[in-house]
Amino acid sequence: SPDLIYAAPAEFALVRLARQIGHYLGAPVAVQVWDNWMGQHYRRGVGAAGKRRRLDAELRALLGEAALRFGISESMCEAYGAAYGAPFLPLPVSVDVDEWHRPLTARGKSAEPFTILYAGTIHRHAAYAGLADMSRAVEVLNGAGLFVRFRILATAPPGGRQTTELGGASTEFVSAAGRDELIAEAGAADLLFLPVAFDAESHDFIKYSLPAKSAAYMASGTPILVYAAADLPIAVEAARHGIAHAVTERDISQLAE
């Protein structure tokens, strides 16, 4: 029998399965929540209200029985602790700092253009609009006589429509070959870009979340620019701890500053 079962369910069936496994094995369960997924389920359709009630009841039962409950940010832990009547501990994605860190003093000066890097997924409810805005901002900077490029390092190359919507004359799309390349790119960039969607639907989904790449960005030692609403955890952490400069309004002119 295991000492502990770790579960990060994000739908009704997996919530119920996590409870059943815990009961069957007689082992304590630790539950991780990454984002506000429960608010996105059963929002419309036949019987949606009843399904939401069943999901809420099952999730409350799992969290009530859990030995440990983890959230990805302090904001999430505070909100869910109040909502579910049980304490949550912050457990964000961790990285090996020694593996990622490249001190600015150890980096040689280069004649290349000032490089802004985004590394991660291209998702409409996360970074998509921010990537398009940065591409436009970089065009503005180059038009003003500066030498700037924007590199988008993605696990999968964007399609034709994405390239048109996100790209620009000074935007490059690069497919990530692996972890070592990602670490090298983060350490070679002049600025790491961390955008989060501003629209209302996306905001509800990510309102308690920290982007998974946040820890890796911070560990790299490269300056970070956050592009997110002021009440989102990554913008709050940037203001509270000084880990990044934050632009908290969707405004291309502010990005270009």
Coordinates of N, CA and C in Angstrom, one line a residue:
S1 N 0.8 -1.2 0.0 CA 0.0 0.0 0.0 C 0.9 1.2 0.0
P2 N 0.6 2.2 -0.8 CA 1.4 3.4 -0.9 C 1.3 4.3 0.4
D3 N 2.3 5.1 0.7 CA 2.3 6.0 1.8 C 1.4 7.2 1.6
L4 N 1.3 7.6 0.3 CA 0.5 8.7 -0.1 C 0.1 8.7 -1.5
I5 N -1.1 9.1 -1.8 CA -1.6 9.2 -3.2 C -1.7 10.7 -3.6
Y6 N -1.0 11.1 -4.6 CA -1.0 12.4 -5.1 C -1.9 12.5 -6.3
A7 N -2.9 13.4 -6.2 CA -3.9 13.5 -7.3 C -4.1 15.0 -7.7
A8 N -4.2 15.2 -9.0 CA -4.5 16.6 -9.5 C -5.6 16.5 -10.5
P9 N -6.8 16.1 -10.0 CA -8.0 15.9 -10.9 C -8.5 17.2 -11.4
A10 N -9.0 17.2 -12.6 CA -9.5 18.5 -13.2 C -10.8 18.2 -13.9
E11 N -11.5 17.1 -13.5 CA -12.9 16.9 -14.0 C -13.6 15.9 -13.1
F12 N -14.9 15.8 -13.2 CA -15.7 15.1 -12.3 C -15.2 13.6 -12.1
A13 N -15.0 12.9 -13.3 CA -14.7 11.5 -13.2 C -13.4 11.3 -12.4
L14 N -12.4 12.2 -12.6 CA -11.1 12.0 -12.0 C -11.2 12.4 -10.5
V15 N -12.1 13.3 -10.1 CA -12.3 13.6 -8.7 C -12.8 12.4 -8.0
R16 N -13.8 11.7 -8.6 CA -14.4 10.5 -8.0 C -13.4 9.4 -8.0
L17 N -12.6 9.2 -9.1 CA -11.6 8.2 -9.1 C -10.6 8.4 -8.0
A18 N -10.2 9.6 -7.8 CA -9.2 9.8 -6.7 C -9.7 9.4 -5.4
R19 N -11.0 9.7 -5.1 CA -11.6 9.3 -3.8 C -11.7 7.8 -3.7
Q20 N -12.1 7.1 -4.8 CA -12.3 5.7 -4.8 C -10.9 5.0 -4.6
I21 N -9.9 5.5 -5.2 CA -8.6 4.8 -5.1 C -8.1 5.0 -3.6
G22 N -8.3 6.2 -3.1 CA -7.9 6.4 -1.7 C -8.6 5.4 -0.7
H23 N -10.0 5.3 -1.0 CA -10.7 4.4 -0.1 C -10.3 2.9 -0.3
Y24 N -10.1 2.5 -1.6 CA -9.7 1.1 -1.9 C -8.4 0.7 -1.3
L25 N -7.4 1.6 -1.3 CA -6.1 1.3 -0.8 C -5.9 1.7 0.6
G26 N -6.8 2.5 1.2 CA -6.7 2.9 2.5 C -5.5 3.8 2.8
A27 N -5.2 4.6 1.8 CA -4.0 5.5 1.9 C -4.5 6.9 1.8
P28 N -3.7 7.8 2.5 CA -4.1 9.3 2.5 C -3.9 9.8 1.1
V29 N -4.7 10.9 0.8 CA -4.6 11.5 -0.6 C -4.2 12.9 -0.4
A30 N -3.3 13.4 -1.3 CA -2.9 14.8 -1.4 C -3.5 15.3 -2.7
V31 N -4.2 16.4 -2.6 CA -4.9 16.9 -3.8 C -4.2 18.3 -4.2
Q32 N -3.8 18.3 -5.5 CA -3.3 19.6 -6.1 C -4.3 20.2 -7.0
V33 N -4.4 21.5 -6.9 CA -5.3 22.3 -7.9 C -4.4 23.2 -8.6
W34 N -4.4 23.2 -9.9 CA -3.6 24.1 -10.7 C -4.3 25.4 -11.2
D35 N -5.6 25.3 -11.4 CA -6.3 26.5 -11.9 C -7.7 26.3 -11.5
N36 N -8.5 27.3 -11.9 CA -9.9 27.3 -11.5 C -10.8 26.5 -12.5
W37 N -10.4 25.3 -12.7 CA -11.1 24.5 -13.7 C -12.5 24.2 -13.3
M38 N -12.9 24.1 -12.0 CA -14.2 23.7 -11.6 C -15.3 24.8 -12.1
G39 N -14.8 26.0 -12.2 CA -15.7 27.1 -12.7 C -16.0 27.1 -14.1
Q40 N -15.3 26.2 -14.9 CA -15.4 26.2 -16.3 C -16.3 25.0 -16.8
H41 N -16.6 24.1 -15.9 CA -17.4 22.9 -16.2 C -18.9 23.1 -16.0
Y42 N -19.6 22.5 -17.0 CA -21.1 22.4 -16.9 C -21.7 23.9 -16.8
R43 N -21.2 24.8 -17.6 CA -21.7 26.1 -17.6 C -23.0 26.3 -18.4
R44 N -23.2 25.4 -19.3 CA -24.4 25.5 -20.1 C -24.8 24.1 -20.6
G45 N -26.0 24.0 -21.1 CA -26.5 22.7 -21.6 C -27.6 22.1 -20.7
V46 N -28.2 21.0 -21.2 CA -29.2 20.3 -20.5 C -28.7 19.7 -19.2
G47 N -29.3 20.0 -18.1 CA -28.9 19.4 -16.8 C -27.6 20.0 -16.3
A48 N -27.2 21.2 -16.8 CA -25.9 21.7 -16.3 C -25.9 22.1 -14.8
A49 N -27.0 22.6 -14.3 CA -27.1 23.0 -12.9 C -26.9 21.8 -12.0
G50 N -27.6 20.7 -12.4 CA -27.5 19.5 -11.6 C -26.1 18.9 -11.6
K51 N -25.4 18.9 -12.8 CA -24.1 18.4 -12.9 C -23.1 19.3 -12.1
R52 N -23.3 20.6 -12.1 CA -22.4 21.4 -11.3 C -22.6 21.1 -9.8
R53 N -23.8 20.8 -9.4 CA -24.0 20.5 -7.9 C -23.3 19.2 -7.6
R54 N -23.4 18.2 -8.5 CA -22.8 16.9 -8.2 C -21.2 17.0 -8.2
L55 N -20.7 17.8 -9.2 CA -19.3 18.1 -9.2 C -18.8 18.8 -7.9
D56 N -19.6 19.8 -7.5 CA -19.2 20.5 -6.2 C -19.2 19.6 -5.0
A57 N -20.3 18.7 -4.9 CA -20.4 17.8 -3.8 C -19.2 16.8 -3.8
E58 N -18.9 16.3 -4.9 CA -17.8 15.3 -5.0 C -16.5 15.9 -4.7
L59 N -16.2 17.1 -5.2 CA -15.0 17.8 -5.0 C -14.8 18.2 -3.5
R60 N -15.9 18.6 -2.9 CA -15.9 19.0 -1.5 C -15.6 17.7 -0.6
A61 N -16.2 16.6 -1.0 CA -15.9 15.4 -0.3 C -14.4 15.0 -0.4
L62 N -13.9 15.1 -1.6 CA -12.5 14.7 -1.8 C -11.6 15.6 -1.0
L63 N -11.8 16.9 -1.1 CA -11.0 17.9 -0.3 C -11.2 17.7 1.2
G64 N -12.4 17.4 1.6 CA -12.6 17.2 3.0 C -11.9 16.0 3.6
E65 N -11.7 14.9 2.8 CA -11.1 13.7 3.2 C -9.5 13.8 3.0
A66 N -9.1 14.7 2.2 CA -7.7 14.8 1.8 C -6.8 15.0 3.0
A67 N -5.6 14.4 3.0 CA -4.6 14.7 4.1 C -3.9 16.0 3.9
L68 N -3.7 16.3 2.6 CA -3.1 17.6 2.2 C -3.8 18.2 1.0
R69 N -3.8 19.5 1.0 CA -4.4 20.2 -0.2 C -3.5 21.3 -0.6
F70 N -3.1 21.3 -1.9 CA -2.2 22.2 -2.5 C -2.8 23.1 -3.5
G71 N -2.4 24.4 -3.5 CA -2.7 25.3 -4.6 C -1.5 25.8 -5.2
I72 N -1.6 26.4 -6.4 CA -0.4 26.9 -7.1 C 0.1 28.2 -6.6
S73 N -0.7 29.0 -5.9 CA -0.4 30.3 -5.5 C -1.0 30.6 -4.1
E74 N -0.4 31.6 -3.5 CA -1.0 32.1 -2.2 C -2.4 32.5 -2.3
S75 N -2.7 33.2 -3.4 CA -4.1 33.7 -3.7 C -5.0 32.6 -3.8
M76 N -4.6 31.5 -4.5 CA -5.5 30.3 -4.7 C -5.7 29.7 -3.3
C77 N -4.7 29.6 -2.5 CA -4.8 28.9 -1.2 C -5.8 29.7 -0.3
E78 N -5.7 31.0 -0.3 CA -6.6 31.8 0.5 C -8.0 31.7 0.0
A79 N -8.2 31.7 -1.3 CA -9.6 31.7 -1.8 C -10.2 30.3 -1.6
Y80 N -9.5 29.2 -1.9 CA -10.1 27.9 -1.8 C -10.2 27.5 -0.3
G81 N -9.3 27.9 0.5 CA -9.4 27.7 1.9 C -10.7 28.2 2.5
A82 N -11.0 29.4 2.0 CA -12.3 30.0 2.5 C -13.5 29.3 1.8
A83 N -13.4 29.0 0.6 CA -14.5 28.4 -0.2 C -14.8 26.9 0.3
Y84 N -13.8 26.2 0.6 CA -14.0 24.7 0.9 C -13.8 24.4 2.4
G85 N -13.5 25.4 3.2 CA -13.4 25.2 4.6 C -12.3 24.3 5.1
A86 N -11.2 24.3 4.4 CA -10.0 23.5 4.7 C -8.8 24.2 4.3
P87 N -7.7 24.0 5.0 CA -6.4 24.8 4.6 C -5.8 24.2 3.4
F88 N -5.2 25.1 2.5 CA -4.5 24.8 1.4 C -3.0 25.3 1.5
L89 N -2.1 24.6 1.0 CA -0.7 25.0 1.1 C -0.2 25.3 -0.3
P90 N 0.6 26.4 -0.5 CA 1.1 26.8 -1.8 C 2.2 25.8 -2.3
L91 N 2.0 25.2 -3.5 CA 3.0 24.3 -4.1 C 3.1 24.6 -5.6
P92 N 3.8 25.7 -6.0 CA 4.0 26.0 -7.4 C 5.0 25.0 -8.1
V93 N 5.0 25.1 -9.4 CA 6.0 24.3 -10.1 C 7.4 24.6 -9.7
S94 N 8.2 23.7 -9.4 CA 9.6 23.9 -8.9 C 10.6 23.7 -10.0
V95 N 11.8 24.3 -9.9 CA 12.8 24.1 -10.8 C 14.2 24.0 -10.1
D96 N 15.2 23.4 -10.7 CA 16.5 23.4 -10.2 C 17.2 24.7 -10.5
V97 N 17.4 25.5 -9.6 CA 18.0 26.8 -9.8 C 19.4 26.7 -10.4
D98 N 20.2 25.8 -9.9 CA 21.5 25.6 -10.4 C 21.5 25.3 -11.9
E99 N 20.5 24.6 -12.3 CA 20.4 24.2 -13.7 C 20.0 25.3 -14.6
W100 N 19.1 26.2 -14.1 CA 18.6 27.3 -14.9 C 19.4 28.6 -14.9
H101 N 20.0 28.9 -13.7 CA 20.5 30.2 -13.5 C 21.8 30.5 -14.3
R102 N 21.8 31.7 -14.9 CA 22.9 32.2 -15.7 C 23.1 33.7 -15.3
P103 N 24.0 34.0 -14.4 CA 24.1 35.4 -13.9 C 24.4 36.4 -15.0
L104 N 23.8 37.5 -14.9 CA 23.9 38.5 -15.9 C 25.4 38.9 -16.1
T105 N 26.2 38.9 -15.0 CA 27.6 39.3 -15.0 C 28.4 38.3 -15.8
A106 N 27.9 37.1 -15.9 CA 28.7 36.0 -16.6 C 28.3 36.0 -18.1
R107 N 27.4 36.8 -18.6 CA 27.0 36.8 -20.0 C 27.9 37.8 -20.8
G108 N 28.4 37.3 -21.9 CA 29.1 38.2 -22.7 C 28.2 39.2 -23.5
K109 N 28.8 40.4 -23.8 CA 28.0 41.3 -24.6 C 28.0 40.9 -26.0
S110 N 26.9 41.2 -26.7 CA 26.7 40.7 -28.1 C 26.3 41.8 -29.0
A111 N 26.6 41.7 -30.2 CA 26.2 42.7 -31.2 C 24.8 42.4 -31.8
E112 N 24.2 41.3 -31.3 CA 22.9 40.9 -31.8 C 21.9 41.9 -31.3
P113 N 20.7 41.9 -31.9 CA 19.6 42.8 -31.4 C 19.2 42.4 -30.0
F114 N 18.6 43.4 -29.4 CA 17.9 43.1 -28.1 C 16.9 42.1 -28.3
T115 N 17.0 41.0 -27.5 CA 16.1 39.8 -27.8 C 15.1 39.6 -26.6
I116 N 13.8 39.6 -27.0 CA 12.7 39.4 -26.1 C 12.3 37.9 -26.4
L117 N 12.1 37.1 -25.4 CA 11.8 35.7 -25.6 C 10.5 35.4 -24.8
Y118 N 9.6 34.6 -25.5 CA 8.5 33.9 -24.9 C 8.7 32.5 -25.1
A119 N 8.6 31.7 -24.1 CA 8.8 30.2 -24.2 C 7.6 29.5 -23.6
G120 N 6.8 28.8 -24.3 CA 5.7 28.1 -23.8 C 4.6 27.8 -24.8
T121 N 3.4 27.5 -24.4 CA 2.4 27.1 -25.3 C 1.7 28.3 -25.9
I122 N 1.1 28.2 -27.1 CA 0.4 29.2 -27.7 C -1.1 28.9 -27.6
H123 N -1.8 29.4 -26.6 CA -3.1 29.1 -26.3 C -4.0 30.3 -26.2
R124 N -5.2 30.3 -26.8 CA -6.0 31.5 -26.9 C -6.5 32.0 -25.6
H125 N -6.6 31.1 -24.6 CA -7.1 31.6 -23.3 C -5.9 31.8 -22.3
A126 N -4.7 31.9 -22.9 CA -3.6 32.2 -22.0 C -2.7 33.3 -22.6
A127 N -1.7 32.9 -23.4 CA -0.7 33.9 -23.9 C -1.0 34.5 -25.2
Y128 N -2.0 34.0 -25.9 CA -2.2 34.3 -27.4 C -2.2 35.8 -27.6
A129 N -3.2 36.5 -27.0 CA -3.3 38.0 -27.3 C -2.1 38.8 -26.9
G130 N -1.5 38.4 -25.8 CA -0.3 39.0 -25.4 C 0.9 38.9 -26.4
L131 N 1.0 37.7 -27.0 CA 2.0 37.5 -28.0 C 1.8 38.4 -29.2
A132 N 0.5 38.5 -29.6 CA 0.2 39.4 -30.7 C 0.6 40.9 -30.4
D133 N 0.2 41.3 -29.2 CA 0.5 42.7 -28.7 C 2.0 42.9 -28.7
M134 N 2.8 42.0 -28.2 CA 4.3 42.2 -28.2 C 4.8 42.2 -29.6
S135 N 4.3 41.4 -30.5 CA 4.8 41.5 -31.9 C 4.6 43.0 -32.4
R136 N 3.4 43.5 -32.1 CA 3.1 44.9 -32.6 C 4.1 45.9 -31.9
A137 N 4.3 45.7 -30.6 CA 5.1 46.6 -29.8 C 6.6 46.6 -30.3
V138 N 7.1 45.4 -30.7 CA 8.4 45.3 -31.3 C 8.5 46.0 -32.6
E139 N 7.5 45.9 -33.4 CA 7.4 46.7 -34.7 C 7.6 48.2 -34.4
V140 N 6.9 48.7 -33.4 CA 6.9 50.1 -33.0 C 8.4 50.4 -32.6
L141 N 9.0 49.6 -31.8 CA 10.3 49.9 -31.3 C 11.3 49.9 -32.5
N142 N 11.2 49.0 -33.4 CA 12.1 49.0 -34.6 C 11.8 50.1 -35.5
G143 N 10.6 50.6 -35.6 CA 10.2 51.7 -36.4 C 10.8 53.0 -35.8
A144 N 11.1 53.0 -34.5 CA 11.7 54.1 -33.8 C 13.2 54.1 -33.8
G145 N 13.7 53.1 -34.5 CA 15.2 53.1 -34.7 C 15.9 52.1 -33.8
L146 N 15.2 51.4 -33.0 CA 15.8 50.4 -32.1 C 16.0 49.1 -32.8
F147 N 16.9 48.3 -32.3 CA 17.1 47.0 -33.0 C 16.7 45.9 -32.0
V148 N 15.4 45.4 -32.2 CA 14.8 44.5 -31.3 C 14.2 43.3 -32.1
R149 N 14.3 42.1 -31.5 CA 13.6 41.0 -32.1 C 12.8 40.3 -31.0
F150 N 11.7 39.6 -31.4 CA 10.9 38.9 -30.5 C 10.9 37.4 -30.9
R151 N 11.3 36.5 -30.1 CA 11.4 35.1 -30.4 C 10.3 34.4 -29.6
I152 N 9.5 33.6 -30.3 CA 8.5 32.8 -29.7 C 8.9 31.3 -29.8
L153 N 9.3 30.8 -28.6 CA 9.8 29.4 -28.6 C 8.6 28.5 -28.1
A154 N 8.1 27.7 -29.0 CA 6.9 26.9 -28.7 C 7.2 25.4 -28.9
T155 N 6.4 24.6 -28.2 CA 6.6 23.1 -28.3 C 6.2 22.6 -29.7
A156 N 5.2 23.3 -30.3 CA 4.8 23.0 -31.6 C 4.7 24.3 -32.5
P157 N 5.1 24.2 -33.7 CA 5.1 25.4 -34.6 C 3.7 25.9 -34.8
P158 N 3.5 27.2 -34.9 CA 2.1 27.7 -35.1 C 1.7 27.4 -36.5
G159 N 0.3 27.4 -36.7 CA -0.2 27.2 -38.0 C -0.2 28.5 -38.8
G160 N -0.7 28.4 -40.0 CA -0.7 29.6 -40.9 C -1.4 30.8 -40.3
R161 N -2.6 30.6 -39.8 CA -3.4 31.7 -39.2 C -2.7 32.2 -38.0
Q162 N -2.2 31.4 -37.2 CA -1.5 31.9 -36.0 C -0.3 32.7 -36.3
T163 N 0.5 32.3 -37.3 CA 1.6 33.0 -37.8 C 1.2 34.4 -38.2
T164 N 0.1 34.5 -38.9 CA -0.4 35.8 -39.4 C -0.8 36.7 -38.3
E165 N -1.5 36.1 -37.3 CA -2.1 36.9 -36.2 C -1.0 37.3 -35.2
L166 N 0.0 36.4 -35.0 CA 0.9 36.6 -33.9 C 2.2 37.2 -34.4
G167 N 2.5 37.0 -35.7 CA 3.8 37.4 -36.2 C 4.0 38.8 -36.6
G168 N 5.2 39.2 -37.0 CA 5.5 40.5 -37.4 C 6.9 40.4 -38.1
A169 N 7.3 41.6 -38.6 CA 8.6 41.6 -39.4 C 9.8 41.2 -38.5
S170 N 9.6 41.5 -37.2 CA 10.7 41.2 -36.2 C 10.4 40.1 -35.3
T171 N 9.4 39.3 -35.6 CA 9.0 38.1 -34.7 C 9.5 36.8 -35.4
E172 N 10.1 36.0 -34.6 CA 10.6 34.7 -35.0 C 9.9 33.6 -34.3
F173 N 9.5 32.5 -35.0 CA 8.9 31.4 -34.4 C 9.9 30.2 -34.4
V174 N 10.2 29.7 -33.2 CA 11.2 28.6 -33.0 C 10.5 27.4 -32.4
S175 N 10.8 26.2 -32.9 CA 10.3 25.0 -32.2 C 11.3 24.5 -31.2
A176 N 10.9 24.3 -30.0 CA 11.8 23.9 -28.9 C 12.2 22.5 -29.2
A177 N 13.5 22.2 -29.2 CA 14.0 20.9 -29.4 C 14.0 20.1 -28.1
G178 N 14.2 20.8 -27.0 CA 14.3 20.0 -25.8 C 14.6 21.0 -24.6
R179 N 14.7 20.4 -23.4 CA 14.9 21.1 -22.2 C 16.2 22.0 -22.3
D180 N 17.3 21.3 -22.7 CA 18.6 22.0 -22.8 C 18.5 23.3 -23.7
E181 N 17.8 23.2 -24.8 CA 17.7 24.3 -25.7 C 16.9 25.4 -25.0
L182 N 15.8 25.1 -24.3 CA 15.0 26.0 -23.6 C 15.8 26.8 -22.5
I183 N 16.6 26.1 -21.8 CA 17.5 26.7 -20.7 C 18.5 27.6 -21.4
A184 N 19.1 27.2 -22.5 CA 20.0 28.1 -23.2 C 19.4 29.3 -23.7
E185 N 18.2 29.2 -24.3 CA 17.5 30.3 -24.9 C 17.1 31.3 -23.8
A186 N 16.6 30.8 -22.6 CA 16.2 31.7 -21.5 C 17.5 32.5 -21.0
G187 N 18.6 31.8 -21.0 CA 19.8 32.4 -20.5 C 20.5 33.4 -21.4
A188 N 20.1 33.2 -22.7 CA 20.7 34.1 -23.7 C 19.9 35.3 -24.0
A189 N 18.6 35.3 -23.7 CA 17.7 36.4 -24.0 C 18.0 37.6 -23.1
D190 N 17.6 38.8 -23.6 CA 17.7 40.0 -22.8 C 16.5 40.3 -21.9
L191 N 15.4 39.7 -22.3 CA 14.1 40.0 -21.6 C 13.2 38.8 -21.8
L192 N 12.6 38.3 -20.7 CA 11.6 37.2 -20.8 C 10.2 37.8 -20.7
F193 N 9.4 37.4 -21.6 CA 8.0 37.9 -21.7 C 7.0 36.9 -21.1
L194 N 6.2 37.4 -20.2 CA 5.2 36.5 -19.5 C 3.8 37.1 -19.6
P195 N 3.1 36.8 -20.7 CA 1.8 37.4 -20.9 C 0.7 36.4 -20.4
V196 N -0.4 37.0 -19.9 CA -1.6 36.3 -19.5 C -2.8 37.0 -20.1
A197 N -3.8 36.3 -20.5 CA -5.0 36.8 -21.2 C -5.7 37.8 -20.3
F198 N -6.3 38.9 -20.9 CA -7.0 39.9 -20.2 C -8.5 39.7 -20.3
D199 N -9.0 38.9 -21.2 CA -10.5 38.8 -21.4 C -11.1 38.1 -20.2
A200 N -12.5 38.4 -20.1 CA -13.2 38.0 -18.9 C -13.2 36.5 -18.7
E201 N -13.5 35.7 -19.8 CA -13.6 34.3 -19.7 C -12.3 33.7 -19.3
S202 N -11.2 34.1 -19.9 CA -9.9 33.6 -19.5 C -9.5 34.0 -18.1
H203 N -9.9 35.2 -17.7 CA -9.6 35.7 -16.4 C -10.2 34.8 -15.3
D204 N -11.4 34.4 -15.5 CA -12.1 33.5 -14.5 C -11.3 32.2 -14.3
F205 N -10.8 31.7 -15.4 CA -10.1 30.4 -15.4 C -8.7 30.5 -14.7
I206 N -8.0 31.6 -14.9 CA -6.7 31.7 -14.4 C -6.5 32.7 -13.2
K207 N -7.7 33.1 -12.6 CA -7.6 34.2 -11.6 C -6.8 33.8 -10.4
Y208 N -6.6 32.6 -10.1 CA -5.8 32.2 -9.0 C -4.5 31.5 -9.4
S209 N -4.2 31.4 -10.6 CA -3.1 30.6 -11.1 C -1.8 31.4 -11.4
L210 N -0.7 30.7 -11.2 CA 0.6 31.2 -11.7 C 1.0 30.4 -12.9
P211 N 1.5 31.1 -14.0 CA 2.0 30.3 -15.1 C 3.1 29.4 -14.7
A212 N 3.0 28.2 -15.3 CA 3.9 27.1 -14.9 C 5.4 27.5 -15.1
K213 N 5.6 28.4 -16.1 CA 7.0 28.8 -16.5 C 7.6 29.8 -15.5
S214 N 6.8 30.3 -14.6 CA 7.2 31.4 -13.8 C 8.5 31.1 -13.0
A215 N 8.6 30.0 -12.4 CA 9.8 29.6 -11.6 C 11.0 29.5 -12.5
A216 N 10.8 28.9 -13.6 CA 12.0 28.8 -14.6 C 12.5 30.1 -15.0
Y217 N 11.5 31.0 -15.4 CA 11.9 32.4 -15.7 C 12.7 33.1 -14.6
M218 N 12.2 33.0 -13.4 CA 12.9 33.6 -12.3 C 14.2 33.0 -12.1
A219 N 14.3 31.7 -12.1 CA 15.6 31.0 -11.9 C 16.7 31.4 -12.9
S220 N 16.3 31.7 -14.1 CA 17.2 32.0 -15.2 C 18.1 33.2 -14.9
G221 N 17.6 34.2 -14.1 CA 18.3 35.4 -13.9 C 18.1 36.5 -14.9
T222 N 17.3 36.2 -16.0 CA 17.0 37.1 -17.0 C 15.9 38.0 -16.6
P223 N 15.9 39.3 -16.8 CA 14.8 40.2 -16.4 C 13.5 39.7 -17.1
I224 N 12.4 40.0 -16.4 CA 11.1 39.5 -16.8 C 10.1 40.7 -17.0
L225 N 9.3 40.6 -18.0 CA 8.2 41.5 -18.2 C 6.9 40.8 -18.2
V226 N 6.1 41.1 -17.2 CA 4.8 40.5 -17.0 C 3.7 41.3 -17.7
Y227 N 2.8 40.7 -18.4 CA 1.7 41.4 -19.1 C 0.4 40.8 -18.6
A228 N -0.2 41.3 -17.6 CA -1.3 40.7 -17.0 C -2.1 41.7 -16.2
A229 N -3.4 41.4 -16.0 CA -4.3 42.2 -15.1 C -3.7 42.3 -13.7
A230 N -3.8 43.4 -13.1 CA -3.2 43.7 -11.8 C -3.6 42.8 -10.7
D231 N -4.8 42.1 -10.8 CA -5.3 41.3 -9.7 C -4.9 39.8 -9.9
L232 N -4.2 39.5 -11.0 CA -3.8 38.1 -11.2 C -2.5 37.8 -10.3
P233 N -2.4 36.6 -9.8 CA -1.3 36.3 -8.9 C 0.1 36.6 -9.5
I234 N 0.4 36.4 -10.8 CA 1.7 36.8 -11.3 C 2.0 38.2 -11.2
A235 N 1.0 39.1 -11.4 CA 1.2 40.5 -11.3 C 1.3 40.9 -9.9
V236 N 0.5 40.3 -9.0 CA 0.6 40.6 -7.5 C 1.9 40.2 -7.0
E237 N 2.5 39.1 -7.4 CA 3.8 38.6 -7.0 C 4.9 39.6 -7.5
A238 N 4.7 40.0 -8.7 CA 5.7 41.0 -9.3 C 5.7 42.3 -8.5
A239 N 4.6 42.8 -8.1 CA 4.5 44.0 -7.3 C 5.0 43.8 -5.9
R240 N 4.6 42.6 -5.3 CA 5.0 42.4 -3.9 C 6.4 42.1 -3.7
H241 N 7.0 41.3 -4.6 CA 8.4 40.8 -4.4 C 9.4 41.4 -5.4
G242 N 8.9 42.2 -6.3 CA 9.9 42.8 -7.3 C 10.5 41.8 -8.2
I243 N 9.8 40.7 -8.6 CA 10.4 39.7 -9.4 C 10.4 40.1 -10.9
A244 N 9.6 41.1 -11.3 CA 9.4 41.4 -12.7 C 8.8 42.8 -12.8
H245 N 9.0 43.4 -13.9 CA 8.2 44.6 -14.2 C 6.9 44.2 -14.8
A246 N 5.8 44.8 -14.4 CA 4.5 44.4 -14.9 C 3.8 45.5 -15.6
V247 N 3.2 45.2 -16.8 CA 2.3 46.1 -17.5 C 0.9 45.5 -17.2
T248 N 0.0 46.2 -16.5 CA -1.2 45.6 -16.0 C -2.5 46.1 -16.8
E249 N -2.3 46.8 -17.9 CA -3.4 47.1 -18.8 C -3.0 46.6 -20.2
R250 N -4.0 46.2 -20.9 CA -3.7 45.8 -22.3 C -3.5 47.0 -23.2
D251 N -2.3 47.3 -23.4 CA -1.9 48.6 -24.1 C -0.5 48.4 -24.8
I252 N -0.5 48.4 -26.1 CA 0.7 48.1 -26.8 C 1.7 49.3 -26.6
S253 N 1.2 50.5 -26.4 CA 2.1 51.6 -26.2 C 2.9 51.4 -24.9
Q254 N 2.2 50.9 -23.8 CA 2.9 50.7 -22.6 C 4.0 49.5 -22.7
L255 N 3.7 48.5 -23.5 CA 4.6 47.5 -23.8 C 5.9 48.0 -24.5
A256 N 5.7 48.9 -25.4 CA 6.8 49.5 -26.1 C 7.7 50.4 -25.3
E257 N 7.1 50.9 -24.2 CA 7.9 51.8 -23.3 C 9.0 51.0 -22.6

